[in-house]
Tab-separated table of C-alpha atoms and ligand atoms in Angstrom:
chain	number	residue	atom	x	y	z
D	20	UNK	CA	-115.032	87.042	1.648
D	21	UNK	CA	-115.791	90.073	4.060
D	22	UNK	CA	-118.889	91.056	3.855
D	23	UNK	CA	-118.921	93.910	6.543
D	24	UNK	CA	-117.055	96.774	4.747
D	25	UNK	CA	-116.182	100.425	5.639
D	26	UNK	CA	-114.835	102.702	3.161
D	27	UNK	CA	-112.344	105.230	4.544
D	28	UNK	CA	-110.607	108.132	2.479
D	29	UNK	CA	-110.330	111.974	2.452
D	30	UNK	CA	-113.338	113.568	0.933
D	31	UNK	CA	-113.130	113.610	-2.661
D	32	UNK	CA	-111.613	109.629	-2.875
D	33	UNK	CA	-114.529	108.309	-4.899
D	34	UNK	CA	-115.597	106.600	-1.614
D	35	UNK	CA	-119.520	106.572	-2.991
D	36	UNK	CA	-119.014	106.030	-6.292
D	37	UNK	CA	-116.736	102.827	-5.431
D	38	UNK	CA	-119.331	101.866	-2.852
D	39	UNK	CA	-122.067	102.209	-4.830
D	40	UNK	CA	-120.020	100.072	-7.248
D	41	UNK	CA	-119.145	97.312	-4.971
D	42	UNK	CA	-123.348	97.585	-3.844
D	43	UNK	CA	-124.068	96.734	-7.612
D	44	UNK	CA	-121.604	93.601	-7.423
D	45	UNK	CA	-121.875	92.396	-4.039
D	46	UNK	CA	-125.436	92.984	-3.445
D	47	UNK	CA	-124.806	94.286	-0.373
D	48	UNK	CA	-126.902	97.741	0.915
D	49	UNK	CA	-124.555	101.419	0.522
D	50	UNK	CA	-125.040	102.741	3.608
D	51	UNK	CA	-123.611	106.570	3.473
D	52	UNK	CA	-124.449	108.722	6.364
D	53	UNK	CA	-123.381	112.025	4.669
D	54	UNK	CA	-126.941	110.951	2.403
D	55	UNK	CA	-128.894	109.827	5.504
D	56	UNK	CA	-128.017	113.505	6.617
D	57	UNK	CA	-128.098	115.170	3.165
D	58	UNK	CA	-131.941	113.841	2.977
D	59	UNK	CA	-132.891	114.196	6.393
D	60	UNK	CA	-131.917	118.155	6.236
D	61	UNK	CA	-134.007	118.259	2.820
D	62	UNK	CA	-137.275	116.647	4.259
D	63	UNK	CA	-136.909	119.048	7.538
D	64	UNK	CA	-136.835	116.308	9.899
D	65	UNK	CA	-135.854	116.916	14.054
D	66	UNK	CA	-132.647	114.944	12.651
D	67	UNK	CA	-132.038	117.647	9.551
D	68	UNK	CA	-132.517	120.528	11.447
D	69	UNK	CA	-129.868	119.368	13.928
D	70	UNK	CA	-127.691	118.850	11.492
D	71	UNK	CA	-127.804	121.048	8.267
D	72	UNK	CA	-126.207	123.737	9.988
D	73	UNK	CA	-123.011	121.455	10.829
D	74	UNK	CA	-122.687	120.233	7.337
D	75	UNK	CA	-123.081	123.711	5.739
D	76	UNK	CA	-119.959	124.653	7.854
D	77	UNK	CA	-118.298	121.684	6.953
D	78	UNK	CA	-118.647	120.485	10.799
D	79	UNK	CA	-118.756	116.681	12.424
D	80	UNK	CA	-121.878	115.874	13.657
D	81	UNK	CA	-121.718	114.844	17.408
D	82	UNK	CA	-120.485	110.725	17.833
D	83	UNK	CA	-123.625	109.910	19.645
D	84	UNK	CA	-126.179	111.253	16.945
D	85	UNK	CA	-124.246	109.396	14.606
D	86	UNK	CA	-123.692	106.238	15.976
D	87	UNK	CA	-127.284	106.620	17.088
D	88	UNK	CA	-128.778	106.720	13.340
D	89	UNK	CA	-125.963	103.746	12.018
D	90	UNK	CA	-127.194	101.386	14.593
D	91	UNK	CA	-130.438	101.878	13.847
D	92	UNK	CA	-129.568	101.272	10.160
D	93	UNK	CA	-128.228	98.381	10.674
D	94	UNK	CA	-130.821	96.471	12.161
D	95	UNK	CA	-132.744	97.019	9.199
D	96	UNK	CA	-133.338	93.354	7.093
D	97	UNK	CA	-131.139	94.232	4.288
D	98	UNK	CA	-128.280	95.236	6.453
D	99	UNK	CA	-128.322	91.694	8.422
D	100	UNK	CA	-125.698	90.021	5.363
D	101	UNK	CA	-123.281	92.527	5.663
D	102	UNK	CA	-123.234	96.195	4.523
D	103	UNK	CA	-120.842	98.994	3.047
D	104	UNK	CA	-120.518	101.889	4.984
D	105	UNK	CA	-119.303	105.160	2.965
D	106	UNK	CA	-118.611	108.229	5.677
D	107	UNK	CA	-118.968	106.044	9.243
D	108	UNK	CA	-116.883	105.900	10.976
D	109	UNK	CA	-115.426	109.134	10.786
D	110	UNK	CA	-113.671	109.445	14.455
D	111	UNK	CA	-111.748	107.265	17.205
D	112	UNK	CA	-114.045	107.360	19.288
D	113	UNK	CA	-117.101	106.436	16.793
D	114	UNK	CA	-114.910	103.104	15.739
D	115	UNK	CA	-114.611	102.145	19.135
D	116	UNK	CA	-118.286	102.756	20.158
D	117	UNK	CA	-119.000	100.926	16.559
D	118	UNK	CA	-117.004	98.217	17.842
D	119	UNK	CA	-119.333	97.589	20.893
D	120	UNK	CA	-121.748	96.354	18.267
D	121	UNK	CA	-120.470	95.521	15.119
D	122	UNK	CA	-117.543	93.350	13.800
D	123	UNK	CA	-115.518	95.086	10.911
D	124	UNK	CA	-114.318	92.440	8.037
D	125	UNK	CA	-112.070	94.733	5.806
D	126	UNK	CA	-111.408	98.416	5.390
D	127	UNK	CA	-111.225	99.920	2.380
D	128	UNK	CA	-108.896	102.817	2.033
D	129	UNK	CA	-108.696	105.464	-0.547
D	130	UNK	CA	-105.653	107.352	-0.816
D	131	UNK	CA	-105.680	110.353	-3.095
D	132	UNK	CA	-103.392	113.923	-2.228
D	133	UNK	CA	-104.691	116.357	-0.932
D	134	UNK	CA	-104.428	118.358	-3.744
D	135	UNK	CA	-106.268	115.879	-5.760
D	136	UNK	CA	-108.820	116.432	-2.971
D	137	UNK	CA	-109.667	119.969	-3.897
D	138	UNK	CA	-109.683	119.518	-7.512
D	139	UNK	CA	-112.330	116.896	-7.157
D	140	UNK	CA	-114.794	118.733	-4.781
D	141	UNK	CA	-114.240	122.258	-6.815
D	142	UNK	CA	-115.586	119.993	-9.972
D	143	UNK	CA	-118.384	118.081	-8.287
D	144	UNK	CA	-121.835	118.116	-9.282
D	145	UNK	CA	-125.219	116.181	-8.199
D	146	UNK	CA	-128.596	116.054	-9.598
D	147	UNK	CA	-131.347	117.289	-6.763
D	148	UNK	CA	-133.071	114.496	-8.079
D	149	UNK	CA	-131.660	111.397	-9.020
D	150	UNK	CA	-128.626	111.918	-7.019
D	151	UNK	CA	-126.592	111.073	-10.209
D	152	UNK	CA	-122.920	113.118	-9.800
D	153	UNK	CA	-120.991	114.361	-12.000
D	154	UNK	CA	-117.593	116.224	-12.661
D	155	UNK	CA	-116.578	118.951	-14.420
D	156	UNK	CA	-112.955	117.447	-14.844
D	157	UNK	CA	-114.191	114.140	-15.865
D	158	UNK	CA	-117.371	115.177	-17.652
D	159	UNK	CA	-116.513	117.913	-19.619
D	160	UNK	CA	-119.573	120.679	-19.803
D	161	UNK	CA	-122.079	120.102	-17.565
D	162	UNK	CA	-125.542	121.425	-18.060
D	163	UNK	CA	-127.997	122.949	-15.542
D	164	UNK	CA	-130.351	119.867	-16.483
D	165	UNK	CA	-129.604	116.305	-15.383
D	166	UNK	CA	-129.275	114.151	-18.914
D	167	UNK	CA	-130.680	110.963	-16.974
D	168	UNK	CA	-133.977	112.782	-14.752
D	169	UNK	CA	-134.165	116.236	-16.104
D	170	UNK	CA	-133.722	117.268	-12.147
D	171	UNK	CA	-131.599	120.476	-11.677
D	172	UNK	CA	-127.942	119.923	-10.922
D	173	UNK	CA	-126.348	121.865	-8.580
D	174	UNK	CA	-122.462	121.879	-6.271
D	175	UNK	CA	-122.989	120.765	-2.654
D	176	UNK	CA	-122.986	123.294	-0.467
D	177	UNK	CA	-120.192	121.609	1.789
D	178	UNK	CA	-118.246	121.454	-1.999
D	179	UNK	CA	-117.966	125.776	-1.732
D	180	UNK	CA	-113.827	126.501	-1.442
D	181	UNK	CA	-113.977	127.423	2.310
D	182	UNK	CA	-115.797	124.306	3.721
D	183	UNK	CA	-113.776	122.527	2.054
D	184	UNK	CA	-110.979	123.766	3.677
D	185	UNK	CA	-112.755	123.118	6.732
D	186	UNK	CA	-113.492	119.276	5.801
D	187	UNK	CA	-109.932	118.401	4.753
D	188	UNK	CA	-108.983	120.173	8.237
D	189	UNK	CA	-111.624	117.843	10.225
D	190	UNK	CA	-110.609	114.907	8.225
D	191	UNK	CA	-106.603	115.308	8.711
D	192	UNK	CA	-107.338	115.739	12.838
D	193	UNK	CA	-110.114	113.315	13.365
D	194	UNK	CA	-110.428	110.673	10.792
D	195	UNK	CA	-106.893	110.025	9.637
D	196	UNK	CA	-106.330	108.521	12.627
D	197	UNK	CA	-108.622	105.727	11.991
D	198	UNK	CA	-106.322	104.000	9.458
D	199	UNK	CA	-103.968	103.670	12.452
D	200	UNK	CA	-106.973	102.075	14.304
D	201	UNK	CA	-107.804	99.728	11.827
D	202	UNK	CA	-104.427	99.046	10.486
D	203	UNK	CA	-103.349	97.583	14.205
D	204	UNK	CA	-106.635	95.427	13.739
D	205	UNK	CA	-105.005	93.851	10.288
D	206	UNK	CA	-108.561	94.816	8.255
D	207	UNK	CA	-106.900	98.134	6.313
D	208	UNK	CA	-106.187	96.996	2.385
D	209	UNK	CA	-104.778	100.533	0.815
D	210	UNK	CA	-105.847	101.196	-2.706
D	211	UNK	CA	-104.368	104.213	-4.844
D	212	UNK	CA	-107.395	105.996	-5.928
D	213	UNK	CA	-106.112	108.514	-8.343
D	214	UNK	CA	-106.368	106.312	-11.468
D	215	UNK	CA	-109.690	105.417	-13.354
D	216	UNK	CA	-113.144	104.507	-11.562
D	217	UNK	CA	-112.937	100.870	-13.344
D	218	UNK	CA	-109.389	100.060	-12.404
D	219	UNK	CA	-109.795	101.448	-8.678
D	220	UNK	CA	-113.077	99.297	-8.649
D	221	UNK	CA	-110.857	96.029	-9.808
D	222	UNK	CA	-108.216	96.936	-7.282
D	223	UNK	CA	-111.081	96.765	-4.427
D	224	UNK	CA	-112.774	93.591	-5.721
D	225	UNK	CA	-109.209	92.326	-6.080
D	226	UNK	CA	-108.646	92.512	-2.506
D	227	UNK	CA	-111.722	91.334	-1.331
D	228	UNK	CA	-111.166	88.462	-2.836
D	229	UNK	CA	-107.936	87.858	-0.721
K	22	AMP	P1	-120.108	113.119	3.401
K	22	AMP	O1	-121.151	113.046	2.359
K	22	AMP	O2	-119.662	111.773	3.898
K	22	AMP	O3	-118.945	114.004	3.029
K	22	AMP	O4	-120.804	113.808	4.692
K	22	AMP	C1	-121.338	115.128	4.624
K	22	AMP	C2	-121.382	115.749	6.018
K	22	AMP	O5	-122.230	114.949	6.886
K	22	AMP	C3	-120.049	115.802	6.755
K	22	AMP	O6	-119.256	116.913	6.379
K	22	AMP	C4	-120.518	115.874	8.201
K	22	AMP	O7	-120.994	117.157	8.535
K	22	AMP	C5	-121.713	114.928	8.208
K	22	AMP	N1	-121.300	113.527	8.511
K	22	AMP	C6	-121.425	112.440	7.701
K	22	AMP	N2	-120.963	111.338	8.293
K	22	AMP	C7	-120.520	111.720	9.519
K	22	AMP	C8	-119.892	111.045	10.600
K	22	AMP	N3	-119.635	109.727	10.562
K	22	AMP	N4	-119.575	111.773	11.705
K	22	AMP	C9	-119.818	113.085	11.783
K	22	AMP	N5	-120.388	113.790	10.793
K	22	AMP	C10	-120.737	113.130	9.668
Protein backbone atom coordinates (compact mmCIF):
# COMPACT_ATOMS: atom_id res chain seq x y z
CA UNK A 1 0.00 0.00 0.00
CA UNK A 2 1.02 3.70 -0.93
CA UNK A 3 1.63 5.50 1.71
CA UNK A 4 2.67 8.90 0.04
CA UNK A 5 -0.72 10.32 -1.14
CA UNK A 6 -1.84 13.59 -2.86
CA UNK A 7 -5.34 14.45 -3.18
CA UNK A 8 -6.21 16.35 -6.36
CA UNK A 9 -9.79 17.77 -7.31
CA UNK A 10 -11.52 21.12 -8.09
CA UNK A 11 -12.28 23.05 -5.00
CA UNK A 12 -15.34 21.93 -3.47
CA UNK A 13 -14.44 17.80 -4.10
CA UNK A 14 -14.44 16.93 -0.42
CA UNK A 15 -10.61 16.74 -0.81
CA UNK A 16 -10.23 17.54 3.25
CA UNK A 17 -12.92 15.89 4.47
CA UNK A 18 -11.75 12.55 2.55
CA UNK A 19 -8.23 13.30 3.71
CA UNK A 20 -8.96 13.88 6.97
CA UNK A 21 -10.84 10.57 6.66
CA UNK A 22 -8.16 8.51 5.22
CA UNK A 23 -5.73 10.44 8.29
CA UNK A 24 -8.20 8.75 10.83
CA UNK A 25 -7.69 5.22 9.06
CA UNK A 26 -4.29 5.25 7.86
CA UNK A 27 -2.68 7.10 10.58
CA UNK A 28 -0.93 9.00 8.38
CA UNK A 29 -0.51 13.16 9.08
CA UNK A 30 -3.26 15.59 6.70
CA UNK A 31 -1.08 17.88 5.45
CA UNK A 32 -3.33 20.82 3.72
CA UNK A 33 -1.52 23.90 2.75
CA UNK A 34 -4.71 26.00 2.16
CA UNK A 35 -4.76 25.48 6.48
CA UNK A 36 -0.99 26.04 6.86
CA UNK A 37 -1.94 29.40 5.03
CA UNK A 38 -5.45 29.87 6.50
CA UNK A 39 -3.58 29.85 10.12
CA UNK A 40 -0.54 31.51 9.26
CA UNK A 41 -2.69 34.70 7.91
CA UNK A 42 -4.75 34.42 11.34
CA UNK A 43 -1.64 34.45 13.72
CA UNK A 44 -0.08 37.49 11.49
CA UNK A 45 2.98 35.73 10.70
CA UNK A 46 5.78 37.23 7.78
CA UNK A 47 4.21 34.01 5.96
CA UNK A 48 0.30 35.30 6.51
CA UNK A 49 0.85 38.61 5.61
CA UNK A 50 2.36 37.48 2.29
CA UNK A 51 -0.27 35.58 1.64
CA UNK A 52 -3.80 36.61 2.96
CA UNK A 53 -4.11 39.04 0.36
CA UNK A 54 -3.69 36.23 -2.48
CA UNK A 55 -6.19 33.96 -0.92
CA UNK A 56 -8.80 36.72 -0.32
CA UNK A 57 -8.65 37.22 -4.17
CA UNK A 58 -8.79 33.75 -4.75
CA UNK A 59 -4.99 33.96 -6.10
CA UNK A 60 -2.02 31.07 -6.23
CA UNK A 61 0.53 31.72 -3.99
CA UNK A 62 3.99 31.89 -5.77
CA UNK A 63 5.58 27.93 -6.44
CA UNK A 64 8.62 28.75 -4.46
CA UNK A 65 6.81 29.95 -1.16
CA UNK A 66 4.91 26.95 -1.45
CA UNK A 67 7.15 24.36 -2.12
CA UNK A 68 9.28 26.18 0.41
CA UNK A 69 6.72 25.61 3.47
CA UNK A 70 5.79 21.64 2.10
CA UNK A 71 9.37 20.70 2.28
CA UNK A 72 9.79 21.94 5.38
CA UNK A 73 6.67 20.00 6.47
CA UNK A 74 7.78 17.13 5.48
CA UNK A 75 10.80 16.70 7.30
CA UNK A 76 8.86 16.90 10.30
CA UNK A 77 8.88 13.16 12.35
CA UNK A 78 5.36 12.39 11.66
CA UNK A 79 5.63 13.04 8.00
CA UNK A 80 8.74 10.47 7.61
CA UNK A 81 5.91 7.21 7.04
CA UNK A 82 4.19 8.78 4.44
CA UNK A 83 1.71 11.71 4.40
CA UNK A 84 -1.59 13.01 2.63
CA UNK A 85 -1.32 16.09 1.00
CA UNK A 86 -4.82 18.02 0.43
CA UNK A 87 -4.12 21.38 -1.91
CA UNK A 88 -0.14 20.62 -2.98
CA UNK A 89 0.55 20.36 -5.59
CA UNK A 90 -1.51 22.74 -7.23
CA UNK A 91 0.71 23.58 -10.55
CA UNK A 92 3.15 21.85 -13.21
CA UNK A 93 5.71 23.30 -12.23
CA UNK A 94 5.21 22.68 -8.25
CA UNK A 95 4.89 18.67 -9.16
CA UNK A 96 7.97 18.75 -10.90
CA UNK A 97 9.97 20.78 -8.29
CA UNK A 98 8.04 18.27 -5.69
CA UNK A 99 9.46 15.60 -7.64
CA UNK A 100 13.13 16.70 -6.98
CA UNK A 101 12.40 15.56 -3.46
CA UNK A 102 9.66 13.45 -2.94
CA UNK A 103 8.36 10.17 -4.54
CA UNK A 104 4.48 10.20 -5.17
CA UNK A 105 2.75 6.57 -4.45
CA UNK A 106 -0.91 7.23 -5.67
CA UNK A 107 -3.04 10.20 -6.58
CA UNK A 108 -6.21 10.57 -5.53
CA UNK A 109 -8.60 12.32 -7.80
CA UNK A 110 -11.91 13.85 -7.13
CA UNK A 111 -14.08 14.49 -9.92
CA UNK A 112 -17.20 16.50 -9.25
CA UNK A 113 -18.84 19.24 -12.16
CA UNK A 114 -18.29 22.23 -12.01
CA UNK A 115 -21.54 23.08 -11.19
CA UNK A 116 -21.47 20.83 -8.27
CA UNK A 117 -18.42 22.99 -7.47
CA UNK A 118 -20.33 26.15 -6.81
CA UNK A 119 -23.12 24.65 -5.01
CA UNK A 120 -20.72 23.25 -2.50
CA UNK A 121 -18.58 26.41 -1.76
CA UNK A 122 -21.94 28.78 -1.79
CA UNK A 123 -23.08 26.21 1.21
CA UNK A 124 -19.82 25.90 3.11
CA UNK A 125 -19.34 26.73 6.58
CA UNK A 126 -16.34 26.40 9.28
CA UNK A 127 -16.15 26.93 12.89
CA UNK A 128 -13.27 29.78 13.74
CA UNK A 129 -12.53 27.42 16.27
CA UNK A 130 -12.56 23.90 15.95
CA UNK A 131 -12.29 24.02 12.29
CA UNK A 132 -15.35 21.64 12.17
CA UNK A 133 -17.27 22.43 8.49
CA UNK A 134 -20.34 22.26 7.69
CA UNK A 135 -22.96 22.65 4.79
CA UNK A 136 -25.93 24.23 4.35
CA UNK A 137 -27.05 21.60 1.63
CA UNK A 138 -26.04 18.71 3.67
CA UNK A 139 -26.73 20.11 7.12
CA UNK A 140 -29.81 21.70 6.92
CA UNK A 141 -29.94 25.10 9.26
CA UNK A 142 -26.90 26.06 10.45
CA UNK A 143 -26.53 28.20 13.49
CA UNK A 144 -24.15 31.12 14.20
CA UNK A 145 -22.74 28.81 17.14
CA UNK A 146 -20.63 25.72 16.48
CA UNK A 147 -22.78 22.60 18.20
CA UNK A 148 -19.31 20.78 18.95
CA UNK A 149 -16.97 24.14 20.49
CA UNK A 150 -19.45 26.89 20.79
CA UNK A 151 -16.79 28.88 18.37
CA UNK A 152 -18.55 31.22 15.84
CA UNK A 153 -19.10 29.79 12.39
CA UNK A 154 -18.59 31.74 9.61
CA UNK A 155 -18.18 31.22 5.14
CA UNK A 156 -14.53 31.49 4.03
CA UNK A 157 -13.78 34.43 2.62
CA UNK A 158 -12.29 32.71 -0.63
CA UNK A 159 -16.10 30.80 -0.49
CA UNK A 160 -17.78 34.67 -1.49
CA UNK A 161 -19.43 34.09 -5.33
CA UNK A 162 -16.66 36.11 -7.12
CA UNK A 163 -13.51 34.32 -5.76
CA UNK A 164 -14.91 31.57 -6.46
CA UNK A 165 -15.16 32.29 -9.84
CA UNK A 166 -11.69 33.20 -9.66
CA UNK A 167 -10.58 29.71 -8.01
CA UNK A 168 -12.45 27.47 -10.47
CA UNK A 169 -10.67 29.82 -13.22
CA UNK A 170 -7.05 29.17 -11.53
CA UNK A 171 -7.87 25.61 -11.03
CA UNK A 172 -9.17 24.84 -14.80
CA UNK A 173 -5.67 26.72 -16.19
CA UNK A 174 -3.16 25.59 -13.68
CA UNK A 175 -4.06 22.53 -11.80
CA UNK A 176 -6.10 20.47 -14.22
CA UNK A 177 -3.22 19.85 -15.91
CA UNK A 178 -1.71 17.88 -13.21
CA UNK A 179 -3.96 14.83 -13.75
CA UNK A 180 -2.25 14.69 -17.17
CA UNK A 181 1.09 14.78 -15.21
CA UNK A 182 0.34 12.19 -12.97
CA UNK A 183 -1.77 10.09 -15.16
CA UNK A 184 1.49 9.57 -17.65
CA UNK A 185 3.26 8.54 -14.27
CA UNK A 186 0.45 5.55 -13.80
CA UNK A 187 -0.27 6.93 -9.89
CA UNK A 188 -3.89 8.79 -10.89
CA UNK A 189 -6.93 6.34 -9.47
CA UNK A 190 -10.23 8.59 -10.46
CA UNK A 191 -13.00 8.45 -7.95
CA UNK A 192 -16.59 10.03 -8.65
CA UNK A 193 -17.06 12.27 -5.77
CA UNK A 194 -20.59 13.38 -6.10
CA UNK A 195 -22.16 10.54 -4.07
CA UNK A 196 -22.06 10.22 -0.16
CA UNK A 197 -18.88 11.05 2.11
CA UNK A 198 -18.92 7.17 3.31
CA UNK A 199 -19.17 5.60 -0.09
CA UNK A 200 -16.52 8.11 -1.72
CA UNK A 201 -14.34 7.24 1.43
CA UNK A 202 -14.79 3.24 0.53
CA UNK A 203 -14.09 3.99 -3.09
CA UNK A 204 -10.57 5.62 -1.95
CA UNK A 205 -9.67 2.91 0.60
CA UNK A 206 -10.80 0.53 -2.13
CA UNK A 207 -8.15 1.61 -4.35
CA UNK A 208 -5.51 1.89 -2.08
CA UNK A 209 -5.77 -1.32 -1.42
CA UNK A 210 -5.01 -2.25 -5.14
P1 LIG B 1 -7.46 25.56 -0.24
O1 LIG B 1 -7.89 25.51 1.17
O2 LIG B 1 -6.66 24.36 -0.66
O3 LIG B 1 -8.58 25.87 -1.20
O4 LIG B 1 -6.42 26.79 -0.35
C1 LIG B 1 -6.82 28.12 -0.05
C2 LIG B 1 -5.91 29.12 -0.76
O5 LIG B 1 -4.54 28.94 -0.33
C3 LIG B 1 -5.83 28.97 -2.28
O6 LIG B 1 -6.91 29.60 -2.95
C4 LIG B 1 -4.49 29.62 -2.57
O7 LIG B 1 -4.57 31.03 -2.51
C5 LIG B 1 -3.63 29.16 -1.40
N1 LIG B 1 -2.96 27.86 -1.70
C6 LIG B 1 -3.13 26.68 -1.05
N2 LIG B 1 -2.36 25.72 -1.57
C7 LIG B 1 -1.68 26.30 -2.59
C8 LIG B 1 -0.74 25.82 -3.55
N3 LIG B 1 -0.33 24.54 -3.57
N4 LIG B 1 -0.26 26.71 -4.46
C9 LIG B 1 -0.65 27.99 -4.48
N5 LIG B 1 -1.54 28.50 -3.62
C10 LIG B 1 -2.06 27.68 -2.68
Amino acid sequence: MGSKIVMLGMMGAGKGTQAKKLSRHTGLPHISTGDMFRQAAAEGTPLGLKVKKIMEEGGLVSDDTVVEIVKERLDREDAQKGFILDGFPRTVNQAEEFAKFENIDIVFYLVISEQEAVKRLRGRRQCVGCKKQFNVYLDGDITDECPLCGGKIVQRADDKEDTVKERIKNYLKQTKPLIEYYDRQGILREIAAEGSIEDIFKNIIGALDL
